[in-house]
Amino acid sequence: MLLSLLSTSPVAFVIVAAALVLSLTVHEFAHAWTADRLGDPTPRRFGRVTLNPVRHLDPFGTLLLLIAGFGFARPVPINPNNLGRWGTLWVSAAGPISNLLIALLAGLLLRFLPYSDFTAAVLLTILSTNIVLAVFNLIPIPLLDGSRILGALVPSLGRSLAQFEAQPFSFVIVMLFILIAQRPIGNIIGSVQRWVLGAVGI
């Protein structure tokens, strides 16, 4: 768990924590910026069109991050009526896309920057963290970006997913699903990481 690194390797803890905060912040900013550009003023009204982590991090999600090594940020509020079906799809996809772009950038820097153990550790941490976030959020289950993308593609299914999200037990069910599906999710993450490293020539 992430907190255990604090006593065993403080430098590693700082690297991993900083990578997670950066990645979550950019992910939520991408949602907010895309919605703003597509004509929905809701994220700007809530102060979310910013790269300030304080505006995006969720207290419980951050605590979970420190204890369990995974967590979540505060979802960006949007008004689908201002965005339409395809606008909502692009806003939902913007977060995972931003994480994939960060992973590719980290891979390029890893390839072309002068090598050192510290630089490699930082860039690999950023790369792997963003791949995990991208793949995780693209799972088409409620509360994740993948469900909203699926909902935009299949509106009738989207209404059902939205109703499920509104249920108080939805978070618990989603967490149970993720725990049960750890192995296949891990295999997908590994495949995407190999693709990114191959794409940048590593």
PDB file of C-alpha atoms in Angstrom:
ATOM      1  CA  MET A   1       0.000   0.000   0.000  1.00  0.00           C
ATOM      2  CA  LEU A   2       1.120   3.545  -0.660  1.00  0.00           C
ATOM      3  CA  LEU A   3       1.454   4.537   3.019  1.00  0.00           C
ATOM      4  CA  SER A   4       3.892   1.674   3.633  1.00  0.00           C
ATOM      5  CA  LEU A   5       6.303   3.327   1.186  1.00  0.00           C
ATOM      6  CA  LEU A   6       6.530   6.330   3.502  1.00  0.00           C
ATOM      7  CA  SER A   7       8.512   4.342   6.061  1.00  0.00           C
ATOM      8  CA  THR A   8      10.410   2.042   3.692  1.00  0.00           C
ATOM      9  CA  SER A   9      11.224   4.482   0.875  1.00  0.00           C
ATOM     10  CA  PRO A  10      10.178   8.114   1.376  1.00  0.00           C
ATOM     11  CA  VAL A  11      11.525   9.130  -2.054  1.00  0.00           C
ATOM     12  CA  ALA A  12       9.452   6.448  -3.778  1.00  0.00           C
ATOM     13  CA  PHE A  13       6.410   7.572  -1.777  1.00  0.00           C
ATOM     14  CA  VAL A  14       6.833  11.172  -2.959  1.00  0.00           C
ATOM     15  CA  ILE A  15       7.295  10.066  -6.583  1.00  0.00           C
ATOM     16  CA  VAL A  16       4.231   7.813  -6.602  1.00  0.00           C
ATOM     17  CA  ALA A  17       2.046  10.289  -4.679  1.00  0.00           C
ATOM     18  CA  ALA A  18       3.046  13.166  -6.975  1.00  0.00           C
ATOM     19  CA  ALA A  19       2.375  11.041 -10.072  1.00  0.00           C
ATOM     20  CA  LEU A  20      -1.075  10.108  -8.782  1.00  0.00           C
ATOM     21  CA  VAL A  21      -2.006  13.688  -7.884  1.00  0.00           C
ATOM     22  CA  LEU A  22      -0.754  14.956 -11.255  1.00  0.00           C
ATOM     23  CA  SER A  23      -2.591  12.264 -13.176  1.00  0.00           C
ATOM     24  CA  LEU A  24      -5.906  12.652 -11.347  1.00  0.00           C
ATOM     25  CA  THR A  25      -5.735  16.441 -11.676  1.00  0.00           C
ATOM     26  CA  VAL A  26      -5.066  16.387 -15.412  1.00  0.00           C
ATOM     27  CA  HIS A  27      -7.794  13.761 -15.870  1.00  0.00           C
ATOM     28  CA  GLU A  28     -10.456  15.920 -14.220  1.00  0.00           C
ATOM     29  CA  PHE A  29      -9.156  19.113 -15.854  1.00  0.00           C
ATOM     30  CA  ALA A  30      -9.514  17.428 -19.244  1.00  0.00           C
ATOM     31  CA  HIS A  31     -13.182  16.694 -18.527  1.00  0.00           C
ATOM     32  CA  ALA A  32     -13.784  20.276 -17.373  1.00  0.00           C
ATOM     33  CA  TRP A  33     -11.854  21.950 -20.205  1.00  0.00           C
ATOM     34  CA  THR A  34     -13.573  19.861 -22.884  1.00  0.00           C
ATOM     35  CA  ALA A  35     -17.036  20.585 -21.488  1.00  0.00           C
ATOM     36  CA  ASP A  36     -16.195  24.287 -21.279  1.00  0.00           C
ATOM     37  CA  ARG A  37     -14.958  24.342 -24.871  1.00  0.00           C
ATOM     38  CA  LEU A  38     -18.080  22.524 -26.065  1.00  0.00           C
ATOM     39  CA  GLY A  39     -20.369  25.138 -24.532  1.00  0.00           C
ATOM     40  CA  ASP A  40     -21.224  23.869 -21.058  1.00  0.00           C
ATOM     41  CA  PRO A  41     -20.445  26.576 -18.435  1.00  0.00           C
ATOM     42  CA  THR A  42     -21.097  24.233 -15.495  1.00  0.00           C
ATOM     43  CA  PRO A  43     -17.466  23.196 -14.812  1.00  0.00           C
ATOM     44  CA  ARG A  44     -16.263  26.821 -14.943  1.00  0.00           C
ATOM     45  CA  ARG A  45     -19.062  27.860 -12.582  1.00  0.00           C
ATOM     46  CA  PHE A  46     -17.778  25.301 -10.076  1.00  0.00           C
ATOM     47  CA  GLY A  47     -14.151  26.393 -10.532  1.00  0.00           C
ATOM     48  CA  ARG A  48     -13.042  23.168 -12.181  1.00  0.00           C
ATOM     49  CA  VAL A  49     -11.382  24.523 -15.334  1.00  0.00           C
ATOM     50  CA  THR A  50      -8.045  24.650 -13.537  1.00  0.00           C
ATOM     51  CA  LEU A  51      -4.942  22.546 -12.928  1.00  0.00           C
ATOM     52  CA  ASN A  52      -5.049  23.338  -9.202  1.00  0.00           C
ATOM     53  CA  PRO A  53      -5.213  19.872  -7.512  1.00  0.00           C
ATOM     54  CA  VAL A  54      -7.146  21.287  -4.555  1.00  0.00           C
ATOM     55  CA  ARG A  55     -10.126  21.921  -6.828  1.00  0.00           C
ATOM     56  CA  HIS A  56     -10.215  18.306  -8.022  1.00  0.00           C
ATOM     57  CA  LEU A  57      -9.098  16.005  -5.201  1.00  0.00           C
ATOM     58  CA  ASP A  58     -11.729  14.318  -3.058  1.00  0.00           C
ATOM     59  CA  PRO A  59     -10.860  13.938   0.677  1.00  0.00           C
ATOM     60  CA  PHE A  60     -12.093  10.339   0.918  1.00  0.00           C
ATOM     61  CA  GLY A  61     -10.683   9.434  -2.496  1.00  0.00           C
ATOM     62  CA  THR A  62      -7.294  10.858  -1.498  1.00  0.00           C
ATOM     63  CA  LEU A  63      -7.337   8.953   1.814  1.00  0.00           C
ATOM     64  CA  LEU A  64      -8.183   5.770  -0.062  1.00  0.00           C
ATOM     65  CA  LEU A  65      -5.295   6.551  -2.396  1.00  0.00           C
ATOM     66  CA  LEU A  66      -2.842   6.683   0.506  1.00  0.00           C
ATOM     67  CA  ILE A  67      -4.184   3.570   2.231  1.00  0.00           C
ATOM     68  CA  ALA A  68      -5.022   1.297  -0.683  1.00  0.00           C
ATOM     69  CA  GLY A  69      -2.921   2.685  -3.533  1.00  0.00           C
ATOM     70  CA  PHE A  70      -5.964   3.615  -5.615  1.00  0.00           C
ATOM     71  CA  GLY A  71      -8.544   6.319  -5.224  1.00  0.00           C
ATOM     72  CA  PHE A  72     -10.566   8.897  -7.069  1.00  0.00           C
ATOM     73  CA  ALA A  73     -11.015  12.614  -7.558  1.00  0.00           C
ATOM     74  CA  ARG A  74     -14.225  14.643  -7.412  1.00  0.00           C
ATOM     75  CA  PRO A  75     -16.269  14.131 -10.587  1.00  0.00           C
ATOM     76  CA  VAL A  76     -16.569  17.231 -12.749  1.00  0.00           C
ATOM     77  CA  PRO A  77     -20.189  18.460 -12.809  1.00  0.00           C
ATOM     78  CA  ILE A  78     -21.584  18.866 -16.310  1.00  0.00           C
ATOM     79  CA  ASN A  79     -24.993  19.502 -17.830  1.00  0.00           C
ATOM     80  CA  PRO A  80     -25.599  16.990 -20.653  1.00  0.00           C
ATOM     81  CA  ASN A  81     -28.406  19.220 -21.946  1.00  0.00           C
ATOM     82  CA  ASN A  82     -25.742  21.783 -22.892  1.00  0.00           C
ATOM     83  CA  LEU A  83     -23.564  19.176 -24.570  1.00  0.00           C
ATOM     84  CA  GLY A  84     -25.856  16.814 -26.408  1.00  0.00           C
ATOM     85  CA  ARG A  85     -25.144  13.148 -26.980  1.00  0.00           C
ATOM     86  CA  TRP A  86     -21.802  13.447 -28.771  1.00  0.00           C
ATOM     87  CA  GLY A  87     -20.567  16.307 -26.638  1.00  0.00           C
ATOM     88  CA  THR A  88     -21.180  14.181 -23.556  1.00  0.00           C
ATOM     89  CA  LEU A  89     -19.234  11.354 -25.188  1.00  0.00           C
ATOM     90  CA  TRP A  90     -16.221  13.579 -25.859  1.00  0.00           C
ATOM     91  CA  VAL A  91     -16.284  15.042 -22.361  1.00  0.00           C
ATOM     92  CA  SER A  92     -16.375  11.524 -20.901  1.00  0.00           C
ATOM     93  CA  ALA A  93     -13.547  10.331 -23.138  1.00  0.00           C
ATOM     94  CA  ALA A  94     -11.361  13.389 -22.484  1.00  0.00           C
ATOM     95  CA  GLY A  95     -10.114  12.144 -19.096  1.00  0.00           C
ATOM     96  CA  PRO A  96      -8.813   8.736 -20.255  1.00  0.00           C
ATOM     97  CA  ILE A  97      -7.419  10.291 -23.447  1.00  0.00           C
ATOM     98  CA  SER A  98      -5.446  12.815 -21.374  1.00  0.00           C
ATOM     99  CA  ASN A  99      -3.966   9.977 -19.319  1.00  0.00           C
ATOM    100  CA  LEU A 100      -2.921   8.074 -22.440  1.00  0.00           C
ATOM    101  CA  LEU A 101      -1.268  11.227 -23.826  1.00  0.00           C
ATOM    102  CA  ILE A 102       0.653  11.727 -20.563  1.00  0.00           C
ATOM    103  CA  ALA A 103       1.765   8.079 -20.694  1.00  0.00           C
ATOM    104  CA  LEU A 104       3.014   8.521 -24.269  1.00  0.00           C
ATOM    105  CA  LEU A 105       4.829  11.741 -23.327  1.00  0.00           C
ATOM    106  CA  ALA A 106       6.477  10.014 -20.362  1.00  0.00           C
ATOM    107  CA  GLY A 107       7.541   7.198 -22.682  1.00  0.00           C
ATOM    108  CA  LEU A 108       9.062   9.627 -25.183  1.00  0.00           C
ATOM    109  CA  LEU A 109      10.964  11.431 -22.424  1.00  0.00           C
ATOM    110  CA  LEU A 110      12.163   8.079 -21.103  1.00  0.00           C
ATOM    111  CA  ARG A 111      13.521   7.248 -24.530  1.00  0.00           C
ATOM    112  CA  PHE A 112      15.202  10.537 -25.388  1.00  0.00           C
ATOM    113  CA  LEU A 113      16.289  12.111 -22.076  1.00  0.00           C
ATOM    114  CA  PRO A 114      19.738  11.252 -20.688  1.00  0.00           C
ATOM    115  CA  TYR A 115      19.269   8.117 -18.604  1.00  0.00           C
ATOM    116  CA  SER A 116      19.523   8.012 -14.835  1.00  0.00           C
ATOM    117  CA  ASP A 117      17.926   5.658 -12.328  1.00  0.00           C
ATOM    118  CA  PHE A 118      15.964   8.503 -10.738  1.00  0.00           C
ATOM    119  CA  THR A 119      14.655   9.880 -14.051  1.00  0.00           C
ATOM    120  CA  ALA A 120      13.684   6.412 -15.206  1.00  0.00           C
ATOM    121  CA  ALA A 121      11.853   5.705 -11.945  1.00  0.00           C
ATOM    122  CA  VAL A 122       9.889   8.958 -12.125  1.00  0.00           C
ATOM    123  CA  LEU A 123       8.929   8.583 -15.786  1.00  0.00           C
ATOM    124  CA  LEU A 124       7.998   4.902 -15.470  1.00  0.00           C
ATOM    125  CA  THR A 125       5.836   5.729 -12.463  1.00  0.00           C
ATOM    126  CA  ILE A 126       4.053   8.497 -14.389  1.00  0.00           C
ATOM    127  CA  LEU A 127       3.651   6.233 -17.409  1.00  0.00           C
ATOM    128  CA  SER A 128       2.248   3.257 -15.514  1.00  0.00           C
ATOM    129  CA  THR A 129       0.010   5.420 -13.288  1.00  0.00           C
ATOM    130  CA  ASN A 130      -1.628   7.061 -16.276  1.00  0.00           C
ATOM    131  CA  ILE A 131      -2.145   3.782 -18.097  1.00  0.00           C
ATOM    132  CA  VAL A 132      -3.864   2.373 -15.006  1.00  0.00           C
ATOM    133  CA  LEU A 133      -6.123   5.429 -14.806  1.00  0.00           C
ATOM    134  CA  ALA A 134      -6.957   5.332 -18.516  1.00  0.00           C
ATOM    135  CA  VAL A 135      -7.792   1.621 -18.598  1.00  0.00           C
ATOM    136  CA  PHE A 136      -9.623   1.694 -15.265  1.00  0.00           C
ATOM    137  CA  ASN A 137     -11.819   4.627 -16.271  1.00  0.00           C
ATOM    138  CA  LEU A 138     -12.695   3.101 -19.635  1.00  0.00           C
ATOM    139  CA  ILE A 139     -14.355   0.086 -17.987  1.00  0.00           C
ATOM    140  CA  PRO A 140     -18.022   0.432 -19.071  1.00  0.00           C
ATOM    141  CA  ILE A 141     -19.567   0.161 -15.611  1.00  0.00           C
ATOM    142  CA  PRO A 142     -21.424   2.869 -13.644  1.00  0.00           C
ATOM    143  CA  LEU A 143     -19.449   5.654 -11.934  1.00  0.00           C
ATOM    144  CA  LEU A 144     -16.647   5.332 -14.488  1.00  0.00           C
ATOM    145  CA  ASP A 145     -16.101   7.243 -17.732  1.00  0.00           C
ATOM    146  CA  GLY A 146     -16.604   4.091 -19.756  1.00  0.00           C
ATOM    147  CA  SER A 147     -20.243   3.866 -18.679  1.00  0.00           C
ATOM    148  CA  ARG A 148     -20.906   7.422 -19.841  1.00  0.00           C
ATOM    149  CA  ILE A 149     -19.232   6.739 -23.176  1.00  0.00           C
ATOM    150  CA  LEU A 150     -21.373   3.615 -23.543  1.00  0.00           C
ATOM    151  CA  GLY A 151     -24.431   5.603 -22.480  1.00  0.00           C
ATOM    152  CA  ALA A 152     -23.774   8.200 -25.172  1.00  0.00           C
ATOM    153  CA  LEU A 153     -23.410   5.468 -27.798  1.00  0.00           C
ATOM    154  CA  VAL A 154     -26.510   3.610 -26.601  1.00  0.00           C
ATOM    155  CA  PRO A 155     -28.877   6.215 -25.052  1.00  0.00           C
ATOM    156  CA  SER A 156     -31.439   3.670 -23.775  1.00  0.00           C
ATOM    157  CA  LEU A 157     -28.684   1.854 -21.883  1.00  0.00           C
ATOM    158  CA  GLY A 158     -27.318   5.194 -20.677  1.00  0.00           C
ATOM    159  CA  ARG A 159     -30.565   5.948 -18.854  1.00  0.00           C
ATOM    160  CA  SER A 160     -30.378   2.621 -17.027  1.00  0.00           C
ATOM    161  CA  LEU A 161     -26.748   3.201 -16.072  1.00  0.00           C
ATOM    162  CA  ALA A 162     -27.590   6.679 -14.763  1.00  0.00           C
ATOM    163  CA  GLN A 163     -30.386   5.241 -12.633  1.00  0.00           C
ATOM    164  CA  PHE A 164     -28.006   2.637 -11.219  1.00  0.00           C
ATOM    165  CA  GLU A 165     -25.441   5.334 -10.366  1.00  0.00           C
ATOM    166  CA  ALA A 166     -28.071   7.159  -8.324  1.00  0.00           C
ATOM    167  CA  GLN A 167     -28.509   4.157  -6.023  1.00  0.00           C
ATOM    168  CA  PRO A 168     -26.708   4.376  -2.642  1.00  0.00           C
ATOM    169  CA  PHE A 169     -25.198   0.892  -3.056  1.00  0.00           C
ATOM    170  CA  SER A 170     -23.730   1.500  -6.526  1.00  0.00           C
ATOM    171  CA  PHE A 171     -20.249   2.402  -5.217  1.00  0.00           C
ATOM    172  CA  VAL A 172     -19.994  -0.838  -3.204  1.00  0.00           C
ATOM    173  CA  ILE A 173     -21.076  -2.970  -6.167  1.00  0.00           C
ATOM    174  CA  VAL A 174     -18.572  -1.287  -8.470  1.00  0.00           C
ATOM    175  CA  MET A 175     -15.745  -1.822  -5.944  1.00  0.00           C
ATOM    176  CA  LEU A 176     -16.678  -5.496  -5.615  1.00  0.00           C
ATOM    177  CA  PHE A 177     -16.654  -5.883  -9.391  1.00  0.00           C
ATOM    178  CA  ILE A 178     -13.194  -4.324  -9.614  1.00  0.00           C
ATOM    179  CA  LEU A 179     -11.852  -6.620  -6.884  1.00  0.00           C
ATOM    180  CA  ILE A 180     -13.274  -9.688  -8.619  1.00  0.00           C
ATOM    181  CA  ALA A 181     -11.995  -8.610 -12.042  1.00  0.00           C
ATOM    182  CA  GLN A 182      -8.478  -7.650 -10.919  1.00  0.00           C
ATOM    183  CA  ARG A 183      -6.732 -10.259 -13.068  1.00  0.00           C
ATOM    184  CA  PRO A 184      -8.335  -9.442 -16.450  1.00  0.00           C
ATOM    185  CA  ILE A 185      -8.052  -5.715 -15.730  1.00  0.00           C
ATOM    186  CA  GLY A 186      -4.378  -6.220 -14.880  1.00  0.00           C
ATOM    187  CA  ASN A 187      -3.840  -8.132 -18.127  1.00  0.00           C
ATOM    188  CA  ILE A 188      -5.370  -5.282 -20.137  1.00  0.00           C
ATOM    189  CA  ILE A 189      -3.218  -2.722 -18.292  1.00  0.00           C
ATOM    190  CA  GLY A 190      -0.123  -4.794 -19.062  1.00  0.00           C
ATOM    191  CA  SER A 191      -1.041  -5.014 -22.749  1.00  0.00           C
ATOM    192  CA  VAL A 192      -1.616  -1.252 -23.014  1.00  0.00           C
ATOM    193  CA  GLN A 193       1.672  -0.546 -21.236  1.00  0.00           C
ATOM    194  CA  ARG A 194       3.543  -2.792 -23.673  1.00  0.00           C
ATOM    195  CA  TRP A 195       1.798  -1.012 -26.568  1.00  0.00           C
ATOM    196  CA  VAL A 196       2.801   2.428 -25.267  1.00  0.00           C
ATOM    197  CA  LEU A 197       6.419   1.362 -24.734  1.00  0.00           C
ATOM    198  CA  GLY A 198       6.468  -0.176 -28.204  1.00  0.00           C
ATOM    199  CA  ALA A 199       4.916   2.932 -29.745  1.00  0.00           C
ATOM    200  CA  VAL A 200       7.757   5.117 -28.435  1.00  0.00           C
ATOM    201  CA  GLY A 201      10.406   2.562 -29.411  1.00  0.00           C
ATOM    202  CA  ILE A 202      11.347   1.184 -26.005  1.00  0.00           C
TER     203      ILE A 202
END
